[in-house]
Coordinates of C-alpha atoms in Angstrom, one line a residue:
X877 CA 0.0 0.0 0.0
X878 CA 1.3 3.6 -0.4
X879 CA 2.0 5.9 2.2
X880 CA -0.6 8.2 1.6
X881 CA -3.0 5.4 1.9
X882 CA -1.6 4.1 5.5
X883 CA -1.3 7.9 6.4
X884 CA -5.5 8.1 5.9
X885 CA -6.2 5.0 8.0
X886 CA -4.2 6.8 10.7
X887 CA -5.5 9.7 10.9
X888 CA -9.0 8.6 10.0
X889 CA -9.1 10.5 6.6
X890 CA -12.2 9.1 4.6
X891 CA -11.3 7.9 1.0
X892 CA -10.2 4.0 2.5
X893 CA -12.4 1.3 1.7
X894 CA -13.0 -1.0 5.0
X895 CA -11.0 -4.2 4.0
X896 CA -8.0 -1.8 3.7
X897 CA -8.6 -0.5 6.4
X898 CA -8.7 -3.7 8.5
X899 CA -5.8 -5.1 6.9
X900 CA -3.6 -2.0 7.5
X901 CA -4.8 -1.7 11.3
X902 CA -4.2 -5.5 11.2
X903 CA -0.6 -4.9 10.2
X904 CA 0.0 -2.5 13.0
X905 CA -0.9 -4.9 15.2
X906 CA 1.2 -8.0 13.8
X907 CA 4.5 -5.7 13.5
X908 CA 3.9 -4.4 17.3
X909 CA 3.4 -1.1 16.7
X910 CA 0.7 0.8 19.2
X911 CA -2.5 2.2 17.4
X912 CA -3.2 5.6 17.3
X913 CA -5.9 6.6 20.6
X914 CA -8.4 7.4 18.3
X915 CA -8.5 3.7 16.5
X916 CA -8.2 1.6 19.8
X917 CA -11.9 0.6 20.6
X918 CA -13.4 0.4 23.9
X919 CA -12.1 2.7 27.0
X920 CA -9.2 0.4 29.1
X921 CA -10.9 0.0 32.7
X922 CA -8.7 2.6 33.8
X923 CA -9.9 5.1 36.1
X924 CA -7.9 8.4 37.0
X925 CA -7.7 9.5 41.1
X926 CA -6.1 12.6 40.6
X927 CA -4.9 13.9 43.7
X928 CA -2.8 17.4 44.6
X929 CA -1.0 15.7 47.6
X930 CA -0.6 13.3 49.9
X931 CA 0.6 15.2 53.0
X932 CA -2.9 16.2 54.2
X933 CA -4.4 13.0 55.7
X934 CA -7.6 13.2 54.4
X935 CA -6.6 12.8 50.9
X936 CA -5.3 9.1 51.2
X937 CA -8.5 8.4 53.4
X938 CA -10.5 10.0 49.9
X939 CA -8.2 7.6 48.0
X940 CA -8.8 4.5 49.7
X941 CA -12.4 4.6 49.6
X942 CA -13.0 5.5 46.0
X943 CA -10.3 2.9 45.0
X944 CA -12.2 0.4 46.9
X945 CA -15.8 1.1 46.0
X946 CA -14.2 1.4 41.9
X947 CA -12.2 -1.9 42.2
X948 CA -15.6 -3.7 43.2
X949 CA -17.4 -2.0 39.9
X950 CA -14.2 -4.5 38.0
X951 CA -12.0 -0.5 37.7
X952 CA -8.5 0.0 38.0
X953 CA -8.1 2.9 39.9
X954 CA -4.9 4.8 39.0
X955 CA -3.2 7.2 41.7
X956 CA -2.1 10.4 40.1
X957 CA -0.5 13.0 42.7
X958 CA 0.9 16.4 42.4
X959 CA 4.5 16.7 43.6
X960 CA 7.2 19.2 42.9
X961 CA 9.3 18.3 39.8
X962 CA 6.5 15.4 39.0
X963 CA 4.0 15.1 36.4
X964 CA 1.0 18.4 36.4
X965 CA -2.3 17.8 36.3
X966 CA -2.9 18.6 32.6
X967 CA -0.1 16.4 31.9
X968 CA -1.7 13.4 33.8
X969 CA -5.1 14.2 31.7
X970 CA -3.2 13.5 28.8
X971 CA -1.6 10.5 30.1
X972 CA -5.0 9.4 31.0
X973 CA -6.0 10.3 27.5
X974 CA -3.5 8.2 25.9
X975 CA -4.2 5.3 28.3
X976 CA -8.2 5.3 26.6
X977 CA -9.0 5.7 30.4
X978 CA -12.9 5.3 31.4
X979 CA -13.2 8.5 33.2
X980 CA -11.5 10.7 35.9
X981 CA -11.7 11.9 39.4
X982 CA -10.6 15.0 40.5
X983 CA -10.2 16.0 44.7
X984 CA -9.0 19.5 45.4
X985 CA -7.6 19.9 41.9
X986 CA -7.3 23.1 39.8
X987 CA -10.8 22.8 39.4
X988 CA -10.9 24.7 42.6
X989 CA -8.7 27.3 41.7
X990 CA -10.3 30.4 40.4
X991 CA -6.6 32.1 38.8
X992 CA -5.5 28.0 37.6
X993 CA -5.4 27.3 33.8
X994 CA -8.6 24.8 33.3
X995 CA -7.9 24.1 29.7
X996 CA -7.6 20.7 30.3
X997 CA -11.0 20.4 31.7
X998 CA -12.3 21.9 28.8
X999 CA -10.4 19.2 26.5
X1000 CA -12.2 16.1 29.0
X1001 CA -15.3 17.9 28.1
X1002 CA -14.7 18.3 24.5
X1003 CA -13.5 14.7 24.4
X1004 CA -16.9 13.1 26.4
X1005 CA -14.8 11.8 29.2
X1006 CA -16.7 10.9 32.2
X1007 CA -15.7 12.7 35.3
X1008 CA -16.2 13.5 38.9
X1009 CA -15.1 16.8 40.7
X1010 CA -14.6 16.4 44.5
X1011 CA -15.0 19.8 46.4
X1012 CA -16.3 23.2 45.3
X1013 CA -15.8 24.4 41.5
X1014 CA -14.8 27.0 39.7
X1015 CA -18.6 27.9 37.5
X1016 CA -19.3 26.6 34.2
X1017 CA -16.8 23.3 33.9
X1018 CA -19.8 20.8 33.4
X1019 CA -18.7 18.4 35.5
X1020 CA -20.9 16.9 38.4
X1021 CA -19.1 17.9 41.8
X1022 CA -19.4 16.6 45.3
X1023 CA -18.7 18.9 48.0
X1024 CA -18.8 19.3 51.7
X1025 CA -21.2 22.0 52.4
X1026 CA -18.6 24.5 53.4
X1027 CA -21.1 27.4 55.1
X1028 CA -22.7 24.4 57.6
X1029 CA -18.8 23.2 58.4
X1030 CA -18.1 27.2 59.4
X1031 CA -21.6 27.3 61.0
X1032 CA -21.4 24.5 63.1
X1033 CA -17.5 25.8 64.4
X1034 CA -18.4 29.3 64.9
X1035 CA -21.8 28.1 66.7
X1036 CA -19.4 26.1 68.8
X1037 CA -17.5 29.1 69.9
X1038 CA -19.5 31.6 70.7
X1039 CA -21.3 29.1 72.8
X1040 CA -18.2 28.9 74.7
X1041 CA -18.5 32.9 74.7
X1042 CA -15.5 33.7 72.4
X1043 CA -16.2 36.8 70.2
X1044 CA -13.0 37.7 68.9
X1045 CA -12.6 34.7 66.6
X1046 CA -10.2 34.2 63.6
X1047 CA -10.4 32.4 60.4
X1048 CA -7.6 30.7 58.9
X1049 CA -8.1 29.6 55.0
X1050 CA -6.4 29.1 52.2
X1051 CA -4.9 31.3 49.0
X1052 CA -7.7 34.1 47.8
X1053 CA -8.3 32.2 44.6
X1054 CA -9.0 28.9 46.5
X1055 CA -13.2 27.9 46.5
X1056 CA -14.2 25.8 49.5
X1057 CA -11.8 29.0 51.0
X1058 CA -14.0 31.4 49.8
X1059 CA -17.2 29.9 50.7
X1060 CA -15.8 29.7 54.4
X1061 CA -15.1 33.4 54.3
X1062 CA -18.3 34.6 53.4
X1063 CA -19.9 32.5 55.7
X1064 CA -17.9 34.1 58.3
X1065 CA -18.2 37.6 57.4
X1066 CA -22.0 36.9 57.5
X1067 CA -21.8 35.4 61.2
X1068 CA -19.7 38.1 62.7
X1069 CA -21.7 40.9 60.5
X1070 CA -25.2 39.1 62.3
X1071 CA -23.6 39.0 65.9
X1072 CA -22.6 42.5 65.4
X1073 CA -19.1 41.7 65.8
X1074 CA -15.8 42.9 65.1
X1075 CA -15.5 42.9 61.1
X1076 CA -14.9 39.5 60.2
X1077 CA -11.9 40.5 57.3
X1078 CA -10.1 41.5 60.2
X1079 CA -9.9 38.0 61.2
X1080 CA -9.1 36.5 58.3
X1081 CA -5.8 34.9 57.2
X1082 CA -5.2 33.4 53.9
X1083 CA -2.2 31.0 53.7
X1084 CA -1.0 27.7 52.0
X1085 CA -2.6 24.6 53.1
X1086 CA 0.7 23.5 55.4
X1087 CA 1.2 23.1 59.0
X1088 CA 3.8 26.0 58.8
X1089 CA 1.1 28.2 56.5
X1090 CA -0.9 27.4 59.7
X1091 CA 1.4 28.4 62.3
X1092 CA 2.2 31.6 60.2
X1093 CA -1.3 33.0 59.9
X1094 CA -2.3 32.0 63.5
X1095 CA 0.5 34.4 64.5
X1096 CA -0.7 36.9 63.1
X1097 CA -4.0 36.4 64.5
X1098 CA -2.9 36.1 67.7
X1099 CA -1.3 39.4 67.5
X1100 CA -4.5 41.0 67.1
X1101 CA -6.0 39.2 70.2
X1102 CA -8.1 36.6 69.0
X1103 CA -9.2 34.4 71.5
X1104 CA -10.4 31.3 68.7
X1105 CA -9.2 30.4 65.6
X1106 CA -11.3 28.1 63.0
X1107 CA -8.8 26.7 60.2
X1108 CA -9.6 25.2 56.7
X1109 CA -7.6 21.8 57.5
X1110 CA -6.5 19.8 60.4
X1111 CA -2.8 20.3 59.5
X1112 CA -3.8 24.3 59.5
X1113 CA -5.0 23.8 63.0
X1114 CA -2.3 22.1 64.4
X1115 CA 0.0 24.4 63.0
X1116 CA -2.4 26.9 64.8
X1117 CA -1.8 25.2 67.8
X1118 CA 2.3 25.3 67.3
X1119 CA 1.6 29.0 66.8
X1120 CA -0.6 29.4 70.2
X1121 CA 2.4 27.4 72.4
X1122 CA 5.4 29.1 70.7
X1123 CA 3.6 32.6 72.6
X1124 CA 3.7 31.1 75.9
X1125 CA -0.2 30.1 75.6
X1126 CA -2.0 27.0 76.0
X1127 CA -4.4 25.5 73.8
X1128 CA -7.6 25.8 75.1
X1129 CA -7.0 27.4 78.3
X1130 CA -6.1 30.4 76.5
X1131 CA -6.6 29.7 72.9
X1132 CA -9.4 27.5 71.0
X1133 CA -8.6 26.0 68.0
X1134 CA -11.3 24.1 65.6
X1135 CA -9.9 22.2 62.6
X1136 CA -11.7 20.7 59.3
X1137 CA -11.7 17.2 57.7
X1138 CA -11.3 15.5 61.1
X1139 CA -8.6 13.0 59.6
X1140 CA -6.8 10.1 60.7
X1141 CA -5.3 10.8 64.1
X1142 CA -6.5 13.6 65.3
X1143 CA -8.2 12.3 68.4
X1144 CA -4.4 11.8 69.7
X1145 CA -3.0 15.3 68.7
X1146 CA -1.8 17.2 71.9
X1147 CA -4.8 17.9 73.3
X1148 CA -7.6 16.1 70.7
X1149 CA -8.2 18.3 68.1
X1150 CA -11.9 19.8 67.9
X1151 CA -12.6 19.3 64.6
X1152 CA -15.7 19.1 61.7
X1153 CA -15.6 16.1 60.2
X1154 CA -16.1 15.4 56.5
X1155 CA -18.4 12.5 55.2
X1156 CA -15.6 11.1 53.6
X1157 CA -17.3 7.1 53.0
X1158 CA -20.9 8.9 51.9
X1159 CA -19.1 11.2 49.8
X1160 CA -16.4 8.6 48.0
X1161 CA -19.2 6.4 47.0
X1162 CA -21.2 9.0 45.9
X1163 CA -18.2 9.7 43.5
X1164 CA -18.2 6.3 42.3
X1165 CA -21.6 5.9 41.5
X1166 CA -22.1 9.6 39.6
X1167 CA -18.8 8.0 37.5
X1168 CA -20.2 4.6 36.8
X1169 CA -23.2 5.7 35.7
X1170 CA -21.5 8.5 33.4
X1171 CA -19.2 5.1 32.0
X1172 CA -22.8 3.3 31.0
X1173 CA -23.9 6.1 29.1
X1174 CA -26.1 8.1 31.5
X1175 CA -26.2 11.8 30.9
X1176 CA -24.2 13.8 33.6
X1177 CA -26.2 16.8 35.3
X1178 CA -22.9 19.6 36.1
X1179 CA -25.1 19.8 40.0
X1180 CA -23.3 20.2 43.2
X1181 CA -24.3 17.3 45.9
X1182 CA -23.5 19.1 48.9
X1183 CA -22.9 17.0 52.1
X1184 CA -23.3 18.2 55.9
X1185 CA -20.3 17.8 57.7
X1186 CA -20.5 16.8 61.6
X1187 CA -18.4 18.9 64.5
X1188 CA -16.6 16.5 66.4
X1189 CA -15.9 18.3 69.9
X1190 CA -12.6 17.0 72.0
X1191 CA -10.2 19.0 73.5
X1192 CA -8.7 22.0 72.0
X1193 CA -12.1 23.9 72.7
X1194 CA -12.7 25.1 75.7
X1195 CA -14.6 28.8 77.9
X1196 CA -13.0 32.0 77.4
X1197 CA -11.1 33.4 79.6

């Protein structure tokens, strides 16, 4: 056959009758060479966990029960985490891409970064692969999302506190562009605003999602005399709590610190962190299903399944002074 002829079946040009078609495809196969993705057939059982880190507890916890709940629907899950000098997340959707994966799921991606590129969303969209979002969104991706309900989480911890009488109560979050952050912000500014007290931006600090980012901002906090301090993450919180003890303070005696996610361990941090816990189970098999049923063919709504989240009071809570 000529060149130009193979060239067509490759790039799916028209012009090619069937049989030569098959026989050239055949002939890829016999001399080992890969087909192009577009001329492999079915999806591979694949399915992409696409993770920004594993350093936060919660996000292997995510992991294991999606991986679980997608290995008993016959899936593969594969792990794909952001580290420094590793693989980006656009550059895993390709990989993904490549691999004819079934569909992907996302947990505290760029999705849920209002400044982040989303380009490669767009290009999941464009290409009909099935996927799952896991926290808030940035508007008009498509995607179905499932999210803690980030409003109740700061309801419930700022309830908490101010039933303990604390009114000078901070808010540690993380970087401006950053979703679930924002929701916890304005929930916050609309709870101090309602108990008439000082200005809720005054008590916010945005930082990274670190212990250190955590210990940072609750310094600064602390300089302004905040009695309480409500953080995005647990490893925010116990940073807050390194932050509280490098003063000369005690946590709660002096200084009460709520946390968010409730992950593994916490019940033995130094004193057991008060915390509000996410759904994780509920919300990882709600992930699985709203993907499985995108992989049979079902149409995906873009709606947000929002999940309440449970405070979970130990000891870093306490009266103020």
């Amino acid at each position: 056959m000529s060149e130009a002829t193979v060239s067509r079946v490759l790039n799916g040009k028209p012009g090619v009758s069937a049989a030569t078609r098959d026989n050239v495809l055949t002939a890829l196969d016999v001399l080992g060479y890969e087909r192009p993705t577009q001329l492999r057939g079915d999806r591979a059982r694949l399915v992409g966990l696409v993770l920004p880190e594993l350093q936060n507890p919660i996000f292997p916890a995510l992991a294991e029960v999606v991986s679980g709940a997608l290995v008993q629907l016959g899936f593969t899950p594969v792990l794909c985490t952001r580290t420094a000098g590793g693989l980006s997340e656009p550059e895993y959707v390709n990989l993904l891409l490549d691999q004819q994966a079934s569909g992907v799921i996302f947990a505290g991606g760029m999705f849920a970064e209002a400044d982040a590129s989303h380009e490669h969303y767009r290009l999941l969209r464009k290409r009909g692969m099935p996927v799952v979002l896991v926290n808030a969104a940035v508007a008009d991706l498509g995607f179905p999302a499932v999210a803690t309900d980030d409003a109740v989480a700061i309801e419930q911890a700022y309830g908490h506190l101010r039933s303990l009488g604390h009114e000078r109560i901070g808010l540690v979050v993380g970087p401006a562009d950053h979703m679930p952050s924002r929701r916890k912000v304005a929930t916050f500014e609309r709870l101090t605003g309602q108990a008439g007290l000082p200005s809720g931006g005054e008590f916010v600090e945005r930082t990274l999602f670190s212990l250190e980012g955590g210990q940072a901002a609750t310094s600064r906090l602390l300089r302004r005399g905040v009695t309480a301090v409500i953080c995005g993450s647990d490893p925010l919180a116990l940073g807050a709590v390194k932050a509280v003890r490098r003063q000369g303070k005690r946590v709660p005696e002096d200084v009460s610190v709520v946390g968010f996610d409730d992950s593994a361990f916490m019940s033995c941090a130094d004193p057991p962190l008060t915390t509000v816990r996410q759904p994780i189970d509920a919300m990882g098999r709600a992930v699985v299903t709203l993907l499985g049923a995108q992989i049979d063919g079902s149409q995906a709504a873009d709606d947000e399944l929002l999940f309440e989240p449970e405070l979970v009071v130990r000891g870093s809570t306490g009266p103020v002074r």
